[in-house]
Amino acid sequence: MTVSNDDDLAGLKQIGRIVADTLEVMGRALEPGMTTRELDRIGRTFLETAGARPAPELVYAFPGATCISVNEEIAHGIPGERAIRPGDLVNIDVSAEKDGYFSDTGASFAMPPVTRAVERLCRDGRRAMWTGLREVGAGKPLAGIGRAVGAFARKNGYTLVRNLASHGVGWSLHEEPTEIATWPDASERRIMAEGLVFTVEPFLSLGATLAEDGGDPWTLYSQPRALTVQYEHTVVATRNGPLVLTMPGQ
């Protein structure tokens, strides 16, 4: 999607705020002993109260309103009876639709007690995302995002999962431009048009370089097994740089 008028921008800002607020509410609700299904129910209720429809369910018939991945699971985890325990690393990915507009956001949360390594991983996961976001702007190369995130990861001793990419969003949950690398990709030649809407979502890891299928049709696991975080915003490329749509309460 390329934003071309104020109505489109207003619609994107509205759904962006809704998914960001949903993520914030779910993050605050996290506590040991609750199941991922219970956490998902909190997200569903917030989305539906705001008049939004969960996008994974709407677009792909995913068995949940949100994706919740724990520890070795790094993406597309199905909400279920898994109980969240002290020390778990929980990723929550929230995407939704309202009035024909889609937005997508996510974050990882460490349940206390937290080791210094995990605390640092979470902090640097956010830093990696913002490192990529700072490369967003009309007329700039998409490859700049992956180059910047890759340099950050190398400098700080991390790996990047290289088969889970950022993507266009707006009219649908996943659309052109597809497969936007958040790692260095010498083959990437595309340029960001003014108004282009897409996600920036690096997967920063303590050793994983790939995501692999598990025992169900959805959940992806780190390969090799290593703790991995994902932080994600939906953004518009403007002449003044990135316009982040998925900030809570904006």
Short mmCIF file of C-alpha atoms in Angstrom, two decimals:
data_model
loop_
_atom_site.label_atom_id
_atom_site.label_comp_id
_atom_site.label_asym_id
_atom_site.label_seq_id
_atom_site.Cartn_x
_atom_site.Cartn_y
_atom_site.Cartn_z
CA MET A 1 0.00 0.00 0.00
CA THR A 2 1.09 3.53 -0.74
CA VAL A 3 -0.67 6.25 1.25
CA SER A 4 -2.11 8.80 -1.15
CA ASN A 5 -4.66 10.76 0.89
CA ASP A 6 -5.55 11.87 4.40
CA ASP A 7 -8.38 9.34 4.75
CA ASP A 8 -6.01 6.43 4.15
CA LEU A 9 -3.53 7.82 6.66
CA ALA A 10 -6.27 8.33 9.26
CA GLY A 11 -7.48 4.74 8.79
CA LEU A 12 -3.96 3.38 9.13
CA LYS A 13 -3.30 5.47 12.23
CA GLN A 14 -6.51 4.19 13.82
CA ILE A 15 -5.79 0.48 13.32
CA GLY A 16 -2.12 1.05 14.18
CA ARG A 17 -3.09 2.52 17.52
CA ILE A 18 -5.54 -0.32 18.19
CA VAL A 19 -2.98 -3.09 17.64
CA ALA A 20 -0.36 -1.17 19.65
CA ASP A 21 -2.76 -0.70 22.54
CA THR A 22 -3.72 -4.39 22.36
CA LEU A 23 -0.07 -5.41 22.57
CA GLU A 24 0.47 -3.12 25.54
CA VAL A 25 -2.58 -4.52 27.38
CA MET A 26 -1.46 -8.10 26.75
CA GLY A 27 2.09 -7.34 27.90
CA ARG A 28 0.80 -5.86 31.15
CA ALA A 29 -1.46 -8.88 31.72
CA LEU A 30 1.37 -11.42 31.44
CA GLU A 31 1.86 -13.38 34.64
CA PRO A 32 3.16 -16.82 35.58
CA GLY A 33 0.55 -19.55 35.53
CA MET A 34 -1.70 -18.09 32.87
CA THR A 35 -2.02 -20.02 29.64
CA THR A 36 -1.32 -18.59 26.23
CA ARG A 37 -5.00 -19.15 25.43
CA GLU A 38 -6.00 -16.93 28.36
CA LEU A 39 -3.58 -14.25 27.16
CA ASP A 40 -4.96 -14.50 23.63
CA ARG A 41 -8.48 -14.07 24.97
CA ILE A 42 -7.45 -10.75 26.52
CA GLY A 43 -6.14 -9.61 23.15
CA ARG A 44 -9.26 -10.76 21.31
CA THR A 45 -11.55 -8.93 23.71
CA PHE A 46 -9.59 -5.68 23.37
CA LEU A 47 -9.52 -5.87 19.57
CA GLU A 48 -13.20 -6.67 19.24
CA THR A 49 -14.20 -3.96 21.71
CA ALA A 50 -12.30 -1.50 19.51
CA GLY A 51 -14.21 -2.71 16.45
CA ALA A 52 -11.21 -4.51 14.90
CA ARG A 53 -10.91 -8.05 13.55
CA PRO A 54 -7.89 -10.26 14.31
CA ALA A 55 -5.95 -10.48 11.05
CA PRO A 56 -4.36 -13.96 11.31
CA GLU A 57 -7.79 -15.46 11.85
CA LEU A 58 -9.42 -13.30 9.17
CA VAL A 59 -6.81 -13.79 6.45
CA TYR A 60 -5.33 -17.23 7.13
CA ALA A 61 -7.87 -19.00 9.40
CA PHE A 62 -5.17 -19.07 12.10
CA PRO A 63 -6.48 -20.77 15.29
CA GLY A 64 -6.24 -17.70 17.53
CA ALA A 65 -6.63 -13.95 17.58
CA THR A 66 -2.91 -13.32 18.16
CA CYS A 67 0.33 -15.27 17.76
CA ILE A 68 2.01 -16.13 21.07
CA SER A 69 5.40 -17.86 20.95
CA VAL A 70 7.32 -19.05 24.02
CA ASN A 71 11.07 -19.70 24.34
CA GLU A 72 12.14 -22.05 21.53
CA GLU A 73 9.06 -20.98 19.53
CA ILE A 74 9.94 -17.79 17.68
CA ALA A 75 6.89 -17.03 15.52
CA HIS A 76 3.28 -18.00 14.80
CA GLY A 77 2.77 -19.82 18.09
CA ILE A 78 -0.80 -21.07 18.52
CA PRO A 79 -2.54 -19.96 21.74
CA GLY A 80 -3.34 -23.00 23.83
CA GLU A 81 -2.90 -24.69 27.18
CA ARG A 82 0.82 -23.97 27.56
CA ALA A 83 1.28 -22.22 30.91
CA ILE A 84 3.65 -19.28 31.08
CA ARG A 85 6.34 -19.84 33.70
CA PRO A 86 8.90 -17.68 35.50
CA GLY A 87 11.91 -17.14 33.25
CA ASP A 88 9.99 -17.67 30.00
CA LEU A 89 10.58 -15.45 26.98
CA VAL A 90 7.20 -14.68 25.40
CA ASN A 91 6.68 -13.10 21.99
CA ILE A 92 3.30 -11.53 21.23
CA ASP A 93 2.43 -10.63 17.64
CA VAL A 94 -0.75 -8.59 17.12
CA SER A 95 -2.25 -7.75 13.74
CA ALA A 96 -5.77 -6.66 12.92
CA GLU A 97 -8.12 -5.04 10.41
CA LYS A 98 -10.64 -2.22 10.74
CA ASP A 99 -12.52 -0.44 7.96
CA GLY A 100 -10.37 -2.18 5.35
CA TYR A 101 -7.00 -1.16 6.84
CA PHE A 102 -4.49 -3.57 8.38
CA SER A 103 -1.61 -3.06 10.82
CA ASP A 104 0.92 -5.34 12.47
CA THR A 105 3.07 -5.07 15.61
CA GLY A 106 4.90 -7.32 18.03
CA ALA A 107 7.23 -7.48 21.01
CA SER A 108 9.01 -9.96 23.25
CA PHE A 109 8.57 -10.03 27.02
CA ALA A 110 10.82 -11.76 29.56
CA MET A 111 9.08 -13.12 32.66
CA PRO A 112 11.09 -12.57 35.87
CA PRO A 113 13.50 -13.79 37.06
CA VAL A 114 15.45 -12.61 34.01
CA THR A 115 19.12 -13.39 33.36
CA ARG A 116 21.38 -10.53 32.31
CA ALA A 117 21.80 -12.15 28.90
CA VAL A 118 18.04 -12.22 28.27
CA GLU A 119 17.61 -8.71 29.64
CA ARG A 120 20.30 -7.53 27.22
CA LEU A 121 18.76 -9.50 24.34
CA CYS A 122 15.38 -7.81 24.86
CA ARG A 123 16.96 -4.37 25.14
CA ASP A 124 19.02 -4.92 22.01
CA GLY A 125 16.08 -6.40 20.12
CA ARG A 126 14.32 -3.04 20.44
CA ARG A 127 17.52 -1.24 19.49
CA ALA A 128 17.88 -3.43 16.40
CA MET A 129 14.34 -2.58 15.30
CA TRP A 130 14.93 1.16 15.74
CA THR A 131 18.24 0.86 13.93
CA GLY A 132 16.29 -0.43 10.95
CA LEU A 133 13.50 2.13 11.31
CA ARG A 134 15.99 4.99 11.11
CA GLU A 135 16.81 3.84 7.56
CA VAL A 136 13.20 4.34 6.41
CA GLY A 137 12.39 7.28 4.15
CA ALA A 138 11.02 8.14 0.71
CA GLY A 139 13.65 7.60 -1.97
CA LYS A 140 15.91 5.51 0.25
CA PRO A 141 16.94 1.90 -0.54
CA LEU A 142 15.10 -0.92 1.21
CA ALA A 143 18.48 -2.64 1.49
CA GLY A 144 19.60 0.03 3.95
CA ILE A 145 17.37 -1.50 6.62
CA GLY A 146 19.05 -4.90 6.48
CA ARG A 147 22.53 -3.42 6.21
CA ALA A 148 22.01 -1.32 9.34
CA VAL A 149 20.44 -4.13 11.37
CA GLY A 150 23.17 -6.53 10.25
CA ALA A 151 25.91 -4.14 11.33
CA PHE A 152 24.21 -3.72 14.71
CA ALA A 153 23.92 -7.49 15.21
CA ARG A 154 27.56 -8.13 14.29
CA LYS A 155 28.83 -5.34 16.52
CA ASN A 156 26.91 -6.66 19.52
CA GLY A 157 27.53 -10.39 19.04
CA TYR A 158 24.10 -11.55 17.83
CA THR A 159 22.76 -13.52 14.89
CA LEU A 160 19.73 -12.70 12.76
CA VAL A 161 17.05 -15.14 11.62
CA ARG A 162 17.29 -14.90 7.84
CA ASN A 163 14.10 -16.51 6.60
CA LEU A 164 11.55 -14.37 8.45
CA ALA A 165 11.29 -11.04 6.68
CA SER A 166 9.47 -7.74 6.95
CA HIS A 167 6.62 -7.11 4.49
CA GLY A 168 4.19 -4.66 3.00
CA VAL A 169 0.93 -4.12 4.87
CA GLY A 170 -2.09 -1.83 4.66
CA TRP A 171 -4.79 -3.17 2.36
CA SER A 172 -3.98 -6.71 3.52
CA LEU A 173 -1.85 -8.32 6.20
CA HIS A 174 0.90 -9.31 3.77
CA GLU A 175 1.33 -7.54 0.43
CA GLU A 176 3.93 -5.90 -1.79
CA PRO A 177 6.74 -5.25 -1.16
CA THR A 178 7.27 -8.80 0.07
CA GLU A 179 10.36 -10.33 1.67
CA ILE A 180 12.02 -7.18 2.98
CA ALA A 181 15.24 -8.49 4.53
CA THR A 182 16.24 -7.31 7.99
CA TRP A 183 19.71 -8.73 7.32
CA PRO A 184 22.24 -7.68 4.66
CA ASP A 185 20.95 -8.69 1.22
CA ALA A 186 23.18 -7.75 -1.72
CA SER A 187 20.42 -8.62 -4.21
CA GLU A 188 17.95 -6.03 -2.85
CA ARG A 189 17.54 -3.15 -5.32
CA ARG A 190 14.12 -1.71 -4.46
CA ILE A 191 13.61 1.92 -3.41
CA MET A 192 11.01 3.15 -0.92
CA ALA A 193 8.30 5.21 -2.60
CA GLU A 194 6.80 8.09 -0.66
CA GLY A 195 3.87 6.76 1.36
CA LEU A 196 4.95 3.10 1.21
CA VAL A 197 3.53 1.11 4.17
CA PHE A 198 5.43 -1.87 5.55
CA THR A 199 6.78 -3.50 8.70
CA VAL A 200 10.24 -3.47 10.22
CA GLU A 201 10.68 -6.61 12.34
CA PRO A 202 14.16 -8.07 12.85
CA PHE A 203 14.52 -11.38 14.70
CA LEU A 204 17.62 -10.97 16.89
CA SER A 205 19.04 -14.15 18.40
CA LEU A 206 21.68 -15.63 20.67
CA GLY A 207 22.63 -18.07 17.90
CA ALA A 208 19.74 -18.92 15.58
CA THR A 209 19.96 -18.13 11.87
CA LEU A 210 16.78 -19.81 10.59
CA ALA A 211 13.19 -20.54 11.55
CA GLU A 212 11.98 -24.09 10.97
CA ASP A 213 8.62 -25.82 11.05
CA GLY A 214 7.52 -27.68 14.15
CA GLY A 215 4.85 -30.24 14.90
CA ASP A 216 1.85 -28.18 13.77
CA PRO A 217 1.04 -26.21 10.61
CA TRP A 218 1.92 -22.85 12.15
CA THR A 219 4.54 -22.70 14.91
CA LEU A 220 8.12 -21.87 13.89
CA TYR A 221 11.19 -22.78 15.97
CA SER A 222 14.69 -21.34 16.11
CA GLN A 223 17.39 -23.27 14.24
CA PRO A 224 19.72 -23.95 15.89
CA ARG A 225 17.74 -23.70 19.12
CA ALA A 226 18.54 -20.36 20.74
CA LEU A 227 16.59 -17.61 22.46
CA THR A 228 15.34 -15.12 19.91
CA VAL A 229 13.38 -11.87 20.17
CA GLN A 230 11.24 -10.00 17.67
CA TYR A 231 10.09 -6.39 17.84
CA GLU A 232 7.91 -4.96 15.11
CA HIS A 233 6.36 -1.69 14.01
CA THR A 234 4.27 -0.75 11.00
CA VAL A 235 5.72 2.34 9.33
CA VAL A 236 5.10 4.77 6.46
CA ALA A 237 8.07 6.01 4.42
CA THR A 238 7.89 9.80 4.17
CA ARG A 239 10.19 12.57 2.90
CA ASN A 240 10.88 13.32 6.57
CA GLY A 241 11.79 9.72 7.44
CA PRO A 242 9.73 7.02 9.17
CA LEU A 243 6.19 7.63 10.38
CA VAL A 244 5.60 4.85 12.93
CA LEU A 245 1.90 3.90 13.06
CA THR A 246 1.98 1.34 15.89
CA MET A 247 2.73 3.47 18.95
CA PRO A 248 0.22 2.98 21.80
CA GLY A 249 -2.14 5.80 22.66
CA GLN A 250 -1.14 8.09 19.80
#
